[in-house]
């Protein structure tokens, strides 16, 4: 009888929404993850993004805002790339993320105006890089997370895993919960499918060699005891197989798709039995129906998308439009779009509720707690009706919604080193920001983002503007690049700039045991040889390093063994590996954060450490000369004042402190600094009258603060927002122009501001954009700038394999003159007139200054004034009104001019005729 029975879903048709229904302004993450890169709840859509180096998640609402648009917001979630994410089936606002930083975090997602700043729960499975995370389908607060070889089961109210399943012999590629959460299926690179019962035993209860290829595969539980696997067959075709978990000796059915390298991502709708499969990188979305009789996998539809798939997600059933007979909705994530694909059954829509298409579906109330499930109970989640008249509406958010109680309140009071401290219940959010649409350009100058469009307009109309606002950053010719860099250490501590340069050398840390540092010559650009180069062997991992400003050959290196070593690089560069330092400075009891040389006194060095002290060293004698106290948490950054009399620090406890080291070991001033705890930097600006601090606010948005050095306790006098990113903005300040350049490790943009002492304090300039993230930015001495080309700064940009010089120029018309308004006399900071001992005894000095003006150039301020040349007639000529008589006279005069002079004889009058007698002939 079933032979003639037809399915009511056999004619289900995919309908790609119109373009105004597409979500734009997204920046999808990398395809190199095991997850689908996108997940949806009834209210929100979350997706992986490359924004901020990959440690962020994009969030957008399922439904459009009142203006018909979808504002995309971004959350800074992890210190490394987010590998997978999942929404709780019982809480539309609860999002779990896992990352390559080996942690799982739970976030409370709110509306379009703001995003969470701190996670509600942080779990640390301590099993290496985490690949996928999946909530339990029936129990509250229970999830599973996988690493490269194993799956762990976690109760989010506990500080340790409930169960750690047996290690797989090869790469674990995917896992899936059964509908009631009693079993868990996995697929592995060893071509085997395994079934686990986590509460009965940690080893697999069943396994089968069910995959024909060891290429990436997926497993997904379907109806009752059936589950699906996707992968590749022996002829490299994409393949879907249907299995019965009670009889794993062979599959029930299989379906072969196209010959493609795209990894198939399966999605299954429990109510309709429809299966959607889409290959990563493919432009096709196929739909099958999982039937209980042969043929088990009949194809329903074949949908061609406009752009390749990065990921796909299923919108929950409760969010569908039953009035349109919509039985399933798929969200396709492409490079910069999210495209909804609605699967509809062709029926008369908008009239009656078609109950045969919409059986009761799984609700939002958990069937049991995590403790009940772990005790052995199996319960099904209660079902609810999709009929509009019968549907409850608990998920509709009123305008003044109260935040949900924090999950941290549910945590047990146990302490564990594997789990971080939980945040408070407040969930602050960051404003919406769309990623730049020009991120693919090799280099360009783009307007920096302002806080709001209206403030930007008001500033352009009424407020002051910078003469550097049109500054242009350009990558220099390839002949000046240092290329073929290998083995770079790209994971230096956050307090380290990544690499540093003197007027002659560039120092770059290497990812080689022993804390080795490569030194390259600025005078010798080009491709480096493939063979090993001589290095500095620091013997321990490098924490921070910097060049001596008064000796371009001396490099100070702070190690993780709490020691500082100074090294002398020979003139012309390294010819052999250095193993013996010039001197070793010992005194700190724990790992060092950062080190800085004194700007005036030679041989004087300052360091900060995990022991919460700041120490001053005399490099010549190798002795500690001062120890500063007063810090209560991690020291993010420190900076000397331009005259070298004061030292400022910024700390994780949110405080900015100013010390006078020669007078007291305690701070002489203390005030509020950045609220966020991710990192911060500090630098003196405006002749030492102000402090510029870069950090994060409570919503993890990067901020710049300007603090008066005379009244630090009063707090910032001005601030400006940059963007949302996990990396700290590292500032470089040019005292000659009062221009600050800021960029973070892993960023593609360099923000540029002119700092002024009056409101609005920060004058925006065009920012520099690169095509790929840089690993560090280091600025060269001012004397290396080409003043003839109005180059006000030159920097080196470190990428994975190259060091590129970047020239920052101000566009000017009369370049034949020296632009003395942007090139004042500059300090000779590479000369010292003080020793460490004389400075400690109370002596102060200032650097002498020199002019950068070439001898053959005249200052533009003395250039002769050019007489203005009018290119066009004045507007009065065009706007003058004429009478009808004047217009008639002009027309007649023009016609007469064309006819010429009427008094002149006609041409034929000059012709010669014939005589009269000739006519007779």
XYZ file of C-alpha atoms in Angstrom, residues 236-792:
557
model
C 35.216 11.517 -4.786
C 31.553 12.327 -5.123
C 29.690 13.953 -2.260
C 27.543 11.346 -0.546
C 24.718 11.128 2.009
C 24.045 7.873 3.875
C 21.154 6.884 6.140
C 21.867 4.536 9.064
C 19.866 2.620 11.652
C 21.716 2.765 14.978
C 20.291 -0.650 15.908
C 21.824 -2.313 12.819
C 25.094 -0.690 11.863
C 26.347 -3.485 9.640
C 25.192 -1.569 6.531
C 23.478 1.676 5.640
C 19.769 1.809 4.813
C 20.217 4.051 1.786
C 22.639 6.425 0.116
C 22.496 9.293 -2.355
C 25.383 10.589 -4.456
C 25.648 14.258 -5.314
C 28.084 16.185 -7.472
C 31.812 15.668 -7.805
C 33.027 18.528 -5.653
C 35.532 19.267 -2.929
C 32.946 21.093 -0.809
C 32.309 19.602 2.641
C 28.611 18.755 2.945
C 26.760 20.473 5.778
C 23.503 18.636 6.664
C 20.400 20.194 8.262
C 17.360 18.139 9.260
C 13.799 19.201 10.121
C 12.280 16.694 12.557
C 8.659 17.607 11.806
C 8.656 17.357 8.010
C 11.523 14.910 7.585
C 13.212 17.243 5.081
C 16.986 17.102 4.817
C 19.027 19.987 3.412
C 22.656 19.497 2.350
C 24.976 22.245 1.132
C 28.664 22.029 0.298
C 31.104 24.620 1.604
C 32.261 26.637 -1.378
C 29.464 25.282 -3.598
C 26.558 27.342 -4.936
C 23.997 24.552 -4.620
C 21.557 23.658 -1.830
C 19.899 20.235 -2.231
C 16.825 19.036 -0.380
C 15.854 15.397 0.304
C 13.090 13.757 2.274
C 13.966 11.071 4.799
C 11.252 8.473 4.278
C 10.457 5.405 6.346
C 10.007 3.278 3.182
C 11.960 2.859 -0.008
C 13.236 4.961 -1.563
C 14.522 6.243 1.755
C 16.133 9.403 0.365
C 14.051 10.803 -2.523
C 15.227 14.191 -3.779
C 12.774 17.047 -3.338
C 14.503 20.102 -4.820
C 17.741 21.490 -6.213
C 18.389 25.177 -5.479
C 21.060 27.276 -7.184
C 22.337 30.129 -5.036
C 23.835 33.338 -6.353
C 27.032 33.067 -4.325
C 29.052 30.179 -2.804
C 28.116 28.794 0.604
C 30.238 29.629 3.616
C 27.698 28.116 5.995
C 24.010 27.252 6.401
C 21.635 27.286 9.363
C 18.044 26.247 10.044
C 15.652 28.790 11.538
C 13.620 27.235 14.406
C 10.111 26.097 13.530
C 8.442 28.614 15.834
C 9.843 31.476 13.735
C 8.320 30.293 10.413
C 5.429 31.968 8.599
C 2.721 29.290 8.589
C 0.436 31.615 6.631
C 2.695 31.156 3.594
C 2.862 27.368 4.051
C 6.531 27.774 4.942
C 7.732 24.437 6.323
C 11.438 25.240 6.552
C 13.755 28.263 6.287
C 17.467 28.032 5.589
C 19.901 30.900 6.093
C 22.780 30.820 3.625
C 25.963 32.574 4.757
C 28.150 33.833 1.903
C 31.229 36.075 1.971
C 29.300 39.256 2.778
C 25.599 38.311 2.799
C 23.077 36.206 4.687
C 20.408 35.043 2.243
C 17.127 33.493 3.543
C 15.821 30.551 1.490
C 12.182 29.729 2.295
C 10.880 26.211 1.598
C 7.151 26.380 0.928
C 4.512 23.793 0.038
C 2.354 25.018 -2.882
C -1.029 25.524 -1.280
C -3.510 28.318 -0.973
C -1.797 30.524 1.544
C -3.226 33.073 3.908
C -6.577 31.311 4.377
C -6.602 28.250 6.597
C -4.016 26.721 8.886
C -2.808 23.505 7.226
C -2.574 21.183 10.185
C -1.253 18.295 8.097
C 1.870 20.342 7.290
C 2.417 21.509 10.843
C 2.297 18.840 13.552
C 3.035 19.997 17.075
C 6.686 20.966 17.316
C 9.286 20.945 20.076
C 8.772 23.783 22.539
C 11.174 26.001 24.475
C 10.810 24.362 27.905
C 13.499 21.875 28.906
C 12.302 18.391 29.755
C 14.716 17.998 32.666
C 17.697 19.469 34.413
C 21.291 18.451 33.804
C 21.353 16.631 37.135
C 18.262 14.594 36.220
C 19.737 13.625 32.873
C 23.035 12.632 34.458
C 21.110 10.539 36.994
C 19.723 8.447 34.119
C 16.374 9.994 33.200
C 15.198 10.251 29.591
C 12.415 12.697 28.810
C 11.059 14.241 25.651
C 10.681 18.001 25.370
C 7.048 19.070 25.450
C 5.480 20.007 22.146
C 3.508 23.108 21.239
C 1.077 23.921 18.460
C 2.061 26.118 15.521
C -1.550 27.255 15.040
C -1.504 31.060 15.331
C -4.541 31.043 17.644
C -3.081 28.420 19.970
C 0.521 29.518 20.034
C 1.841 31.036 23.242
C 4.047 34.074 22.857
C 6.720 33.950 25.546
C 9.485 35.019 23.210
C 8.084 38.420 22.238
C 10.352 41.046 23.763
C 8.688 44.198 25.125
C 10.359 47.512 24.533
C 11.600 47.721 28.113
C 12.828 44.205 28.540
C 14.469 43.269 31.806
C 17.718 41.315 31.453
C 17.583 37.617 32.179
C 19.161 36.478 35.441
C 22.842 35.727 34.954
C 23.911 32.135 34.637
C 26.718 32.854 37.044
C 24.173 32.829 39.865
C 23.586 29.154 39.112
C 27.251 28.276 39.472
C 28.282 26.128 42.390
C 30.596 27.679 44.951
C 33.390 25.261 44.125
C 36.680 26.808 42.945
C 38.601 25.248 40.100
C 41.724 26.302 38.241
C 40.208 25.066 34.989
C 37.332 27.523 35.072
C 37.627 31.309 35.090
C 35.809 33.641 37.430
C 32.255 34.308 36.376
C 31.109 37.740 35.410
C 28.388 39.689 37.066
C 24.854 39.669 35.755
C 25.122 42.944 33.886
C 25.275 42.606 30.158
C 26.397 45.770 28.437
C 26.321 46.055 24.729
C 28.317 47.714 21.958
C 26.836 49.879 19.252
C 26.236 48.491 15.810
C 29.072 48.751 13.345
C 29.220 47.464 9.805
C 32.535 46.161 8.489
C 34.321 48.119 5.844
C 33.311 47.308 2.311
C 36.814 48.176 1.102
C 38.725 45.723 3.227
C 39.943 43.956 0.119
C 41.980 46.932 -1.180
C 45.731 46.643 -1.020
C 46.137 50.051 0.580
C 43.930 53.050 0.757
C 43.034 56.016 2.890
C 39.585 55.681 4.354
C 37.677 57.964 6.694
C 37.960 56.773 10.268
C 34.654 55.784 11.857
C 33.097 58.475 13.994
C 30.819 57.894 16.921
C 27.741 58.906 14.966
C 26.967 60.307 11.539
C 25.406 63.419 13.017
C 28.489 64.221 15.093
C 30.640 63.799 12.006
C 28.466 66.217 10.056
C 28.467 68.786 12.852
C 32.222 68.546 13.187
C 32.744 69.065 9.459
C 30.410 72.062 9.395
C 31.222 73.813 12.666
C 34.136 72.194 14.426
C 37.869 72.438 13.711
C 39.521 70.187 11.168
C 43.058 68.929 10.991
C 45.520 70.003 8.320
C 46.558 66.342 8.263
C 43.030 65.084 7.592
C 43.934 64.026 4.035
C 47.078 62.155 5.049
C 47.907 59.265 2.736
C 49.677 56.039 3.628
C 51.448 54.240 0.804
C 53.417 51.007 0.733
C 56.867 51.695 -0.694
C 58.269 49.931 -3.743
C 58.920 46.204 -3.405
C 62.653 46.797 -3.780
C 62.636 48.261 -0.263
C 60.855 45.243 1.302
C 62.484 42.508 3.360
C 60.848 39.296 2.132
C 60.925 35.553 2.688
C 60.695 35.813 6.473
C 60.256 32.403 8.070
C 59.418 31.033 11.493
C 58.165 34.288 13.010
C 56.744 34.265 16.527
C 53.219 35.612 15.974
C 52.023 35.057 19.558
C 54.051 37.583 21.527
C 52.463 38.812 24.795
C 49.904 41.592 24.601
C 52.265 44.075 26.289
C 54.859 43.567 23.527
C 54.682 45.533 20.254
C 55.547 42.437 18.184
C 58.811 43.767 16.738
C 60.948 46.910 17.002
C 63.334 48.958 14.905
C 66.246 51.341 15.422
C 67.744 53.660 12.818
C 69.795 50.751 11.442
C 68.341 47.396 12.566
C 65.031 45.550 12.797
C 64.532 42.926 15.528
C 61.911 40.208 15.035
C 61.202 37.315 17.462
C 61.226 33.789 16.078
C 59.068 30.824 17.026
C 62.138 28.719 17.821
C 63.047 27.178 21.135
C 65.381 29.326 23.189
C 63.762 32.690 22.543
C 65.725 33.477 19.389
C 65.551 36.920 17.767
C 66.410 37.686 14.145
C 68.080 41.027 13.333
C 67.813 42.502 9.818
C 69.574 45.522 8.329
C 67.442 48.392 7.032
C 70.172 49.141 4.518
C 69.953 45.621 3.041
C 66.371 44.999 1.829
C 65.471 42.111 -0.433
C 64.702 38.420 -0.267
C 66.240 36.548 2.638
C 67.967 33.238 1.924
C 66.176 29.971 2.620
C 69.020 28.845 4.843
C 69.174 29.579 8.561
C 70.377 33.059 9.548
C 72.469 34.056 12.574
C 70.275 35.088 15.513
C 70.363 36.288 19.093
C 69.823 33.298 21.385
C 68.103 34.676 24.450
C 67.876 31.167 26.018
C 64.272 31.750 27.251
C 61.041 32.897 25.634
C 60.893 36.618 24.853
C 58.389 38.769 26.778
C 59.396 42.200 25.412
C 62.357 43.896 23.743
C 63.441 47.392 22.647
C 66.421 49.230 21.156
C 68.513 51.728 23.109
C 67.673 55.193 21.648
C 71.264 56.385 22.229
C 72.983 53.253 20.909
C 71.275 51.813 17.791
C 73.227 48.571 18.222
C 72.117 47.738 21.787
C 68.997 45.583 22.178
C 67.410 44.949 25.574
C 65.382 41.731 25.856
C 63.083 40.780 28.747
C 62.620 37.046 29.229
C 60.033 34.908 30.936
C 62.674 33.955 33.507
C 62.348 37.456 35.089
C 65.745 38.542 33.689
C 66.669 41.332 31.275
C 69.564 40.739 28.888
C 71.237 43.395 26.765
C 72.886 42.473 23.467
C 75.274 44.392 21.199
C 74.695 43.863 17.481
C 77.849 44.452 15.409
C 78.014 47.258 12.871
C 76.618 45.889 9.610
C 74.484 43.239 11.303
C 74.861 39.748 12.674
C 77.516 37.560 11.095
C 77.276 34.812 13.701
C 74.807 33.724 16.376
C 75.088 35.688 19.623
C 74.929 33.558 22.751
C 76.586 35.779 25.391
C 74.709 38.964 26.426
C 76.447 42.223 27.254
C 74.906 42.147 30.726
C 72.078 40.487 32.667
C 69.753 42.445 34.962
C 68.213 40.408 37.796
C 65.810 41.438 40.530
C 62.242 40.729 39.477
C 60.740 37.623 41.063
C 58.244 36.873 38.300
C 57.847 37.175 34.518
C 58.392 40.670 33.064
C 55.629 42.559 31.233
C 57.479 45.290 29.376
C 60.665 47.381 29.280
C 61.379 50.996 28.211
C 64.590 53.038 27.924
C 64.739 56.514 29.453
C 64.292 59.282 26.819
C 67.047 61.565 28.236
C 69.539 59.595 30.335
C 71.720 56.984 28.662
C 71.830 53.502 30.123
C 68.676 53.893 32.227
C 65.984 51.238 31.759
C 62.579 50.680 33.397
C 60.702 47.360 33.600
C 57.346 46.104 34.886
C 56.629 42.593 36.081
C 54.043 40.096 37.278
C 55.397 40.753 40.785
C 53.482 44.090 40.515
C 56.624 46.205 40.796
C 58.265 48.686 38.434
C 62.057 48.744 38.632
C 64.716 51.112 37.279
C 68.076 49.745 36.142
C 71.486 51.234 35.448
C 72.597 49.213 32.433
C 76.243 50.285 32.753
C 76.584 48.979 36.317
C 74.000 46.207 35.906
C 72.298 47.235 39.152
C 68.732 47.992 40.202
C 68.503 51.631 41.281
C 64.795 52.136 42.076
C 61.713 50.025 42.844
C 58.240 51.539 42.468
C 55.206 50.130 44.294
C 51.465 50.731 44.372
C 50.083 48.519 41.604
C 47.344 46.053 42.538
C 46.971 44.149 39.271
C 48.612 43.497 35.911
C 50.545 46.476 34.485
C 49.415 46.930 30.881
C 51.771 49.722 29.833
C 54.111 52.489 30.939
C 55.661 55.609 29.408
C 58.258 58.246 30.287
C 57.349 61.921 30.044
C 59.221 63.777 27.244
C 61.655 65.376 29.725
C 62.119 62.079 31.556
C 61.088 63.381 34.965
C 57.846 61.403 35.373
C 56.705 57.856 34.620
C 53.069 56.987 33.877
C 51.501 53.512 34.031
C 48.110 52.021 33.167
C 46.928 48.971 35.068
C 44.322 46.218 34.792
C 42.629 47.577 37.927
C 41.410 50.494 35.771
C 43.832 53.042 37.223
C 46.312 55.441 35.640
C 49.245 56.281 37.908
C 51.994 58.907 37.641
C 55.310 58.459 39.480
C 58.223 60.764 40.208
C 60.788 57.963 40.676
C 63.486 60.192 42.192
C 61.190 61.444 44.943
C 58.924 58.546 45.928
C 58.306 54.884 45.256
C 54.549 55.548 45.474
C 52.453 57.282 42.789
C 52.136 61.062 43.129
C 48.881 61.016 41.138
C 46.237 58.373 40.506
C 42.998 58.443 38.508
C 40.483 56.429 36.579
C 41.542 54.831 33.297
C 39.950 52.348 30.860
C 37.112 50.246 32.279
C 37.841 47.110 30.238
C 40.339 44.485 31.317
C 41.615 43.291 27.937
C 44.668 45.531 27.718
C 45.771 49.157 27.495
C 48.650 51.422 26.408
C 49.739 54.891 27.487
C 51.829 57.687 25.948
C 52.555 61.343 26.811
C 51.288 63.940 24.311
C 51.114 67.726 23.822
C 54.578 68.486 25.303
C 53.898 66.264 28.298
C 50.791 68.134 29.402
C 48.411 65.261 28.651
C 48.325 61.461 28.670
C 46.847 59.513 25.755
C 45.494 56.135 26.896
C 44.174 53.428 24.567
C 42.071 50.655 26.062
C 38.608 49.159 26.230
C 35.346 50.241 27.769
C 32.994 47.930 29.666
C 31.490 46.765 26.353
C 34.883 45.692 24.957
C 34.863 48.573 22.489
C 38.266 50.087 21.819
C 38.515 53.627 23.183
C 41.003 56.486 23.307
C 41.134 58.683 26.411
C 42.889 62.027 26.906
C 43.859 62.801 30.520
C 45.393 66.011 31.843
C 48.753 65.253 33.437
C 48.178 68.032 35.956
C 44.955 66.468 37.274
C 44.969 62.737 36.641
C 42.456 62.171 39.425
C 39.840 64.194 37.501
C 39.653 61.487 34.847
C 39.622 61.854 31.050
C 38.842 65.249 29.557
C 37.934 63.666 26.232
C 37.477 60.297 24.583
C 36.708 58.774 21.200
C 35.555 55.310 20.116
C 37.452 53.296 17.528
C 35.780 49.933 16.935
C 35.229 46.492 18.480
C 38.272 44.226 18.296
C 40.125 41.970 20.751
C 43.567 43.514 20.117
C 44.828 46.570 22.014
C 45.525 49.709 19.981
C 49.253 50.441 20.156
C 49.908 54.224 19.898
C 52.786 56.047 18.249
C 52.852 59.805 18.852
C 54.753 62.289 16.693
C 55.485 65.318 18.930
C 56.330 67.550 15.949
C 52.876 67.303 14.352
C 50.872 66.100 17.390
C 49.575 63.248 15.248
C 48.879 59.867 16.847
C 48.984 56.635 14.823
C 47.182 53.659 16.391
C 46.860 50.047 15.317
C 46.639 46.638 16.971
C 48.327 43.342 16.247
C 46.109 41.473 13.784
C 44.437 44.669 12.528
C 44.265 45.817 8.913
C 43.664 49.498 9.721
C 45.839 52.235 11.191
C 43.792 54.977 12.859
C 45.203 58.497 12.698
C 44.192 61.454 14.896
C 45.602 64.905 15.499
C 45.567 65.536 19.254
C 44.699 69.082 20.373
C 44.374 70.606 23.837
C 40.850 71.950 23.273
C 37.586 70.321 22.370
C 36.985 68.078 20.554
C 40.583 66.960 21.481
C 40.649 64.303 18.724
C 40.643 65.501 15.092
C 40.056 62.618 12.720
C 42.342 62.056 9.772
C 42.163 59.531 6.961
C 43.195 56.082 8.101
C 45.491 53.602 6.371
C 44.049 50.265 5.229
C 46.065 47.190 4.261
C 44.945 44.077 2.435
C 45.939 41.583 5.152
C 46.345 41.730 8.931
C 49.713 42.939 10.160
C 51.605 41.414 13.067
C 53.208 44.643 14.171
C 53.830 48.303 13.314
C 57.039 50.144 14.209
C 57.909 53.749 13.335
C 61.305 54.921 12.107
C 63.184 58.105 13.136
C 61.895 61.364 11.669
C 65.214 61.995 9.899
C 64.497 59.091 7.528
C 61.368 60.803 6.155
C 61.431 62.386 2.691
C 60.519 65.990 3.498
C 60.601 66.902 -0.198
C 57.589 64.646 -0.678
C 55.930 66.001 2.505
C 56.413 62.669 4.288
C 55.681 63.277 7.978
